[in-house]
mmCIF file of N, CA and C in Angstrom:
data_model
loop_
_atom_site.group_PDB
_atom_site.id
_atom_site.type_symbol
_atom_site.label_atom_id
_atom_site.label_comp_id
_atom_site.label_asym_id
_atom_site.label_seq_id
_atom_site.Cartn_x
_atom_site.Cartn_y
_atom_site.Cartn_z
ATOM 1 N N MET A 7 -210.961 80.411 -28.834
ATOM 2 C CA MET A 7 -210.380 79.207 -28.305
ATOM 3 C C MET A 7 -209.703 79.535 -26.966
ATOM 4 N N ALA A 8 -209.873 78.663 -25.995
ATOM 5 C CA ALA A 8 -209.253 78.852 -24.681
ATOM 6 C C ALA A 8 -207.745 78.648 -24.774
ATOM 7 N N ARG A 9 -207.034 79.440 -24.011
ATOM 8 C CA ARG A 9 -205.575 79.312 -23.992
ATOM 9 C C ARG A 9 -205.180 78.186 -23.057
ATOM 10 N N THR A 10 -204.132 77.493 -23.426
ATOM 11 C CA THR A 10 -203.573 76.470 -22.560
ATOM 12 C C THR A 10 -202.185 76.908 -22.127
ATOM 13 N N ARG A 11 -201.674 76.297 -21.109
ATOM 14 C CA ARG A 11 -200.345 76.680 -20.641
ATOM 15 C C ARG A 11 -199.285 75.928 -21.421
ATOM 16 N N ALA A 12 -198.129 76.520 -21.472
ATOM 17 C CA ALA A 12 -196.981 75.840 -22.050
ATOM 18 C C ALA A 12 -196.204 75.188 -20.912
ATOM 19 N N LEU A 13 -195.549 75.977 -20.139
ATOM 20 C CA LEU A 13 -194.770 75.455 -19.024
ATOM 21 C C LEU A 13 -195.318 75.952 -17.689
ATOM 22 N N LEU A 14 -195.739 77.207 -17.651
ATOM 23 C CA LEU A 14 -196.220 77.816 -16.414
ATOM 24 C C LEU A 14 -197.701 78.130 -16.498
ATOM 25 N N THR A 15 -198.388 77.959 -15.388
ATOM 26 C CA THR A 15 -199.758 78.440 -15.305
ATOM 27 C C THR A 15 -199.709 79.942 -15.046
ATOM 28 N N GLN A 16 -200.824 80.613 -15.223
ATOM 29 C CA GLN A 16 -200.877 82.046 -14.945
ATOM 30 C C GLN A 16 -200.546 82.317 -13.479
ATOM 31 N N THR A 17 -201.069 81.494 -12.596
ATOM 32 C CA THR A 17 -200.797 81.660 -11.168
ATOM 33 C C THR A 17 -199.311 81.485 -10.870
ATOM 34 N N GLU A 18 -198.681 80.496 -11.497
ATOM 35 C CA GLU A 18 -197.246 80.290 -11.293
ATOM 36 C C GLU A 18 -196.448 81.485 -11.815
ATOM 37 N N ARG A 19 -196.852 82.026 -12.926
ATOM 38 C CA ARG A 19 -196.183 83.234 -13.432
ATOM 39 C C ARG A 19 -196.252 84.349 -12.404
ATOM 40 N N GLU A 20 -197.419 84.520 -11.827
ATOM 41 C CA GLU A 20 -197.602 85.577 -10.827
ATOM 42 C C GLU A 20 -196.714 85.347 -9.605
ATOM 43 N N TRP A 21 -196.651 84.108 -9.132
ATOM 44 C CA TRP A 21 -195.800 83.798 -7.987
ATOM 45 C C TRP A 21 -194.330 84.063 -8.314
ATOM 46 N N LEU A 22 -193.896 83.678 -9.491
ATOM 47 C CA LEU A 22 -192.492 83.865 -9.868
ATOM 48 C C LEU A 22 -192.156 85.328 -10.096
ATOM 49 N N GLU A 23 -193.138 86.115 -10.507
ATOM 50 C CA GLU A 23 -192.922 87.546 -10.716
ATOM 51 C C GLU A 23 -193.012 88.345 -9.426
ATOM 52 N N SER A 24 -193.539 87.734 -8.381
ATOM 53 C CA SER A 24 -193.730 88.459 -7.123
ATOM 54 C C SER A 24 -192.400 88.670 -6.411
ATOM 55 N N ASP A 25 -192.412 89.613 -5.507
ATOM 56 C CA ASP A 25 -191.234 89.903 -4.692
ATOM 57 C C ASP A 25 -190.932 88.683 -3.829
ATOM 58 N N GLU A 26 -189.707 88.228 -3.897
ATOM 59 C CA GLU A 26 -189.305 87.010 -3.187
ATOM 60 C C GLU A 26 -189.566 87.113 -1.685
ATOM 61 N N THR A 27 -189.368 88.270 -1.117
ATOM 62 C CA THR A 27 -189.564 88.425 0.328
ATOM 63 C C THR A 27 -191.035 88.378 0.714
ATOM 64 N N GLU A 28 -191.916 88.730 -0.214
ATOM 65 C CA GLU A 28 -193.348 88.719 0.080
ATOM 66 C C GLU A 28 -193.979 87.350 -0.155
ATOM 67 N N SER A 29 -193.448 86.594 -1.095
ATOM 68 C CA SER A 29 -194.106 85.355 -1.500
ATOM 69 C C SER A 29 -193.681 84.146 -0.683
ATOM 70 N N GLY A 30 -192.542 84.208 -0.041
ATOM 71 C CA GLY A 30 -192.122 83.161 0.883
ATOM 72 C C GLY A 30 -192.017 81.772 0.292
ATOM 73 N N SER A 31 -192.477 80.796 1.080
ATOM 74 C CA SER A 31 -192.269 79.394 0.715
ATOM 75 C C SER A 31 -193.078 78.971 -0.509
ATOM 76 N N ARG A 32 -194.189 79.623 -0.771
ATOM 77 C CA ARG A 32 -194.991 79.239 -1.954
ATOM 78 C C ARG A 32 -194.194 79.468 -3.229
ATOM 79 N N ARG A 33 -193.437 80.535 -3.275
ATOM 80 C CA ARG A 33 -192.607 80.818 -4.451
ATOM 81 C C ARG A 33 -191.572 79.706 -4.649
ATOM 82 N N TYR A 34 -190.947 79.275 -3.577
ATOM 83 C CA TYR A 34 -189.968 78.190 -3.669
ATOM 84 C C TYR A 34 -190.615 76.881 -4.101
ATOM 85 N N GLN A 35 -191.847 76.647 -3.659
ATOM 86 C CA GLN A 35 -192.575 75.456 -4.067
ATOM 87 C C GLN A 35 -192.855 75.504 -5.572
ATOM 88 N N VAL A 36 -193.242 76.665 -6.074
ATOM 89 C CA VAL A 36 -193.492 76.826 -7.502
ATOM 90 C C VAL A 36 -192.212 76.564 -8.290
ATOM 91 N N VAL A 37 -191.100 77.100 -7.825
ATOM 92 C CA VAL A 37 -189.822 76.872 -8.500
ATOM 93 C C VAL A 37 -189.529 75.370 -8.572
ATOM 94 N N SER A 38 -189.745 74.674 -7.494
ATOM 95 C CA SER A 38 -189.511 73.233 -7.462
ATOM 96 C C SER A 38 -190.425 72.492 -8.439
ATOM 97 N N GLU A 39 -191.690 72.872 -8.470
ATOM 98 C CA GLU A 39 -192.643 72.223 -9.380
ATOM 99 C C GLU A 39 -192.257 72.449 -10.844
ATOM 100 N N VAL A 40 -191.860 73.666 -11.164
ATOM 101 C CA VAL A 40 -191.464 73.978 -12.544
ATOM 102 C C VAL A 40 -190.185 73.226 -12.902
ATOM 103 N N ARG A 41 -189.243 73.194 -11.986
ATOM 104 C CA ARG A 41 -187.994 72.458 -12.217
ATOM 105 C C ARG A 41 -188.290 70.982 -12.511
ATOM 106 N N ASN A 42 -189.206 70.392 -11.757
ATOM 107 C CA ASN A 42 -189.572 68.995 -11.995
ATOM 108 C C ASN A 42 -190.197 68.812 -13.377
ATOM 109 N N ARG A 43 -191.025 69.754 -13.794
ATOM 110 C CA ARG A 43 -191.611 69.668 -15.137
ATOM 111 C C ARG A 43 -190.541 69.728 -16.214
ATOM 112 N N ILE A 44 -189.575 70.616 -16.022
ATOM 113 C CA ILE A 44 -188.498 70.748 -17.005
ATOM 114 C C ILE A 44 -187.701 69.452 -17.077
ATOM 115 N N GLU A 45 -187.332 68.916 -15.929
ATOM 116 C CA GLU A 45 -186.472 67.735 -15.887
ATOM 117 C C GLU A 45 -187.194 66.459 -16.297
ATOM 118 N N ASP A 46 -188.471 66.365 -15.988
ATOM 119 C CA ASP A 46 -189.202 65.123 -16.266
ATOM 120 C C ASP A 46 -190.062 65.228 -17.518
ATOM 121 N N GLU A 47 -191.077 66.050 -17.451
ATOM 122 C CA GLU A 47 -192.064 66.118 -18.518
ATOM 123 C C GLU A 47 -191.498 66.703 -19.810
ATOM 124 N N LEU A 48 -190.794 67.809 -19.707
ATOM 125 C CA LEU A 48 -190.271 68.450 -20.915
ATOM 126 C C LEU A 48 -189.238 67.560 -21.597
ATOM 127 N N THR A 49 -188.413 66.896 -20.808
ATOM 128 C CA THR A 49 -187.419 65.982 -21.371
ATOM 129 C C THR A 49 -188.102 64.873 -22.161
ATOM 130 N N GLU A 50 -189.161 64.326 -21.601
ATOM 131 C CA GLU A 50 -189.901 63.270 -22.301
ATOM 132 C C GLU A 50 -190.575 63.813 -23.567
ATOM 133 N N ASP A 51 -191.139 65.017 -23.485
ATOM 134 C CA ASP A 51 -191.771 65.631 -24.657
ATOM 135 C C ASP A 51 -190.757 65.835 -25.786
ATOM 136 N N VAL A 52 -189.562 66.292 -25.427
ATOM 137 C CA VAL A 52 -188.522 66.505 -26.441
ATOM 138 C C VAL A 52 -188.153 65.188 -27.105
ATOM 139 N N THR A 53 -188.065 64.132 -26.336
ATOM 140 C CA THR A 53 -187.757 62.816 -26.896
ATOM 141 C C THR A 53 -188.836 62.372 -27.877
ATOM 142 N N VAL A 54 -190.097 62.536 -27.496
ATOM 143 C CA VAL A 54 -191.211 62.162 -28.378
ATOM 144 C C VAL A 54 -191.171 62.987 -29.656
ATOM 145 N N LEU A 55 -190.939 64.287 -29.540
ATOM 146 C CA LEU A 55 -190.873 65.136 -30.732
ATOM 147 C C LEU A 55 -189.693 64.739 -31.626
ATOM 148 N N ALA A 56 -188.557 64.470 -31.029
ATOM 149 C CA ALA A 56 -187.370 64.092 -31.812
ATOM 150 C C ALA A 56 -187.619 62.822 -32.614
ATOM 151 N N GLU A 57 -188.307 61.883 -32.008
ATOM 152 C CA GLU A 57 -188.557 60.598 -32.663
ATOM 153 C C GLU A 57 -189.720 60.648 -33.649
ATOM 154 N N ASN A 58 -190.692 61.510 -33.408
ATOM 155 C CA ASN A 58 -191.929 61.442 -34.182
ATOM 156 C C ASN A 58 -192.283 62.694 -34.977
ATOM 157 N N HIS A 59 -191.733 63.833 -34.591
ATOM 158 C CA HIS A 59 -192.071 65.058 -35.310
ATOM 159 C C HIS A 59 -190.942 66.077 -35.168
ATOM 160 N N PRO A 60 -189.826 65.829 -35.837
ATOM 161 C CA PRO A 60 -188.659 66.697 -35.700
ATOM 162 C C PRO A 60 -188.915 68.152 -36.091
ATOM 163 N N ASP A 61 -189.871 68.390 -36.979
ATOM 164 C CA ASP A 61 -190.180 69.774 -37.354
ATOM 165 C C ASP A 61 -190.721 70.562 -36.169
ATOM 166 N N LEU A 62 -191.577 69.932 -35.373
ATOM 167 C CA LEU A 62 -192.094 70.600 -34.181
ATOM 168 C C LEU A 62 -190.986 70.822 -33.150
ATOM 169 N N LEU A 63 -190.082 69.875 -33.051
ATOM 170 C CA LEU A 63 -188.950 70.050 -32.143
ATOM 171 C C LEU A 63 -188.103 71.245 -32.574
ATOM 172 N N GLU A 64 -187.920 71.395 -33.859
ATOM 173 C CA GLU A 64 -187.154 72.538 -34.361
ATOM 174 C C GLU A 64 -187.863 73.860 -34.048
ATOM 175 N N GLU A 65 -189.190 73.870 -34.160
ATOM 176 C CA GLU A 65 -189.953 75.070 -33.798
ATOM 177 C C GLU A 65 -189.779 75.397 -32.321
ATOM 178 N N LEU A 66 -189.797 74.385 -31.482
ATOM 179 C CA LEU A 66 -189.585 74.578 -30.058
ATOM 180 C C LEU A 66 -188.192 75.158 -29.805
ATOM 181 N N ARG A 67 -187.203 74.588 -30.446
ATOM 182 C CA ARG A 67 -185.832 75.093 -30.283
ATOM 183 C C ARG A 67 -185.716 76.545 -30.732
ATOM 184 N N ASP A 68 -186.367 76.865 -31.838
ATOM 185 C CA ASP A 68 -186.325 78.242 -32.337
ATOM 186 C C ASP A 68 -186.884 79.219 -31.299
ATOM 187 N N VAL A 69 -187.992 78.865 -30.698
ATOM 188 C CA VAL A 69 -188.611 79.746 -29.705
ATOM 189 C C VAL A 69 -187.724 79.853 -28.462
ATOM 190 N N VAL A 70 -187.237 78.743 -27.977
ATOM 191 C CA VAL A 70 -186.416 78.759 -26.764
ATOM 192 C C VAL A 70 -185.094 79.489 -27.012
ATOM 193 N N CYS A 71 -184.473 79.211 -28.117
ATOM 194 C CA CYS A 71 -183.173 79.832 -28.406
ATOM 195 C C CYS A 71 -183.312 81.304 -28.760
ATOM 196 N N LYS A 72 -184.398 81.677 -29.410
ATOM 197 C CA LYS A 72 -184.619 83.087 -29.745
ATOM 198 C C LYS A 72 -184.722 83.920 -28.481
ATOM 199 N N ASN A 73 -185.383 83.404 -27.469
ATOM 200 C CA ASN A 73 -185.519 84.119 -26.210
ATOM 201 C C ASN A 73 -184.232 84.115 -25.408
ATOM 202 N N ASP A 74 -183.299 83.276 -25.792
ATOM 203 C CA ASP A 74 -182.026 83.167 -25.104
ATOM 204 C C ASP A 74 -181.003 84.156 -25.633
ATOM 205 N N GLU A 75 -181.271 84.773 -26.759
ATOM 206 C CA GLU A 75 -180.309 85.681 -27.399
ATOM 207 C C GLU A 75 -180.213 87.006 -26.690
#
């Protein structure tokens, strides 16, 4: 089965992992695009999960919070 992205594409991961001085404005553009996804799309997804599938929302929280420890 083909892999799909969660929040970042493979290319975006590479840009974010690159040296900031080498990647220049493209890196900042990627940061902006990801920030917009978090603020807009992810917020809406969380709302849909909370209303329609709280178990999946809990799984999402577990993954996000586990990586935060």
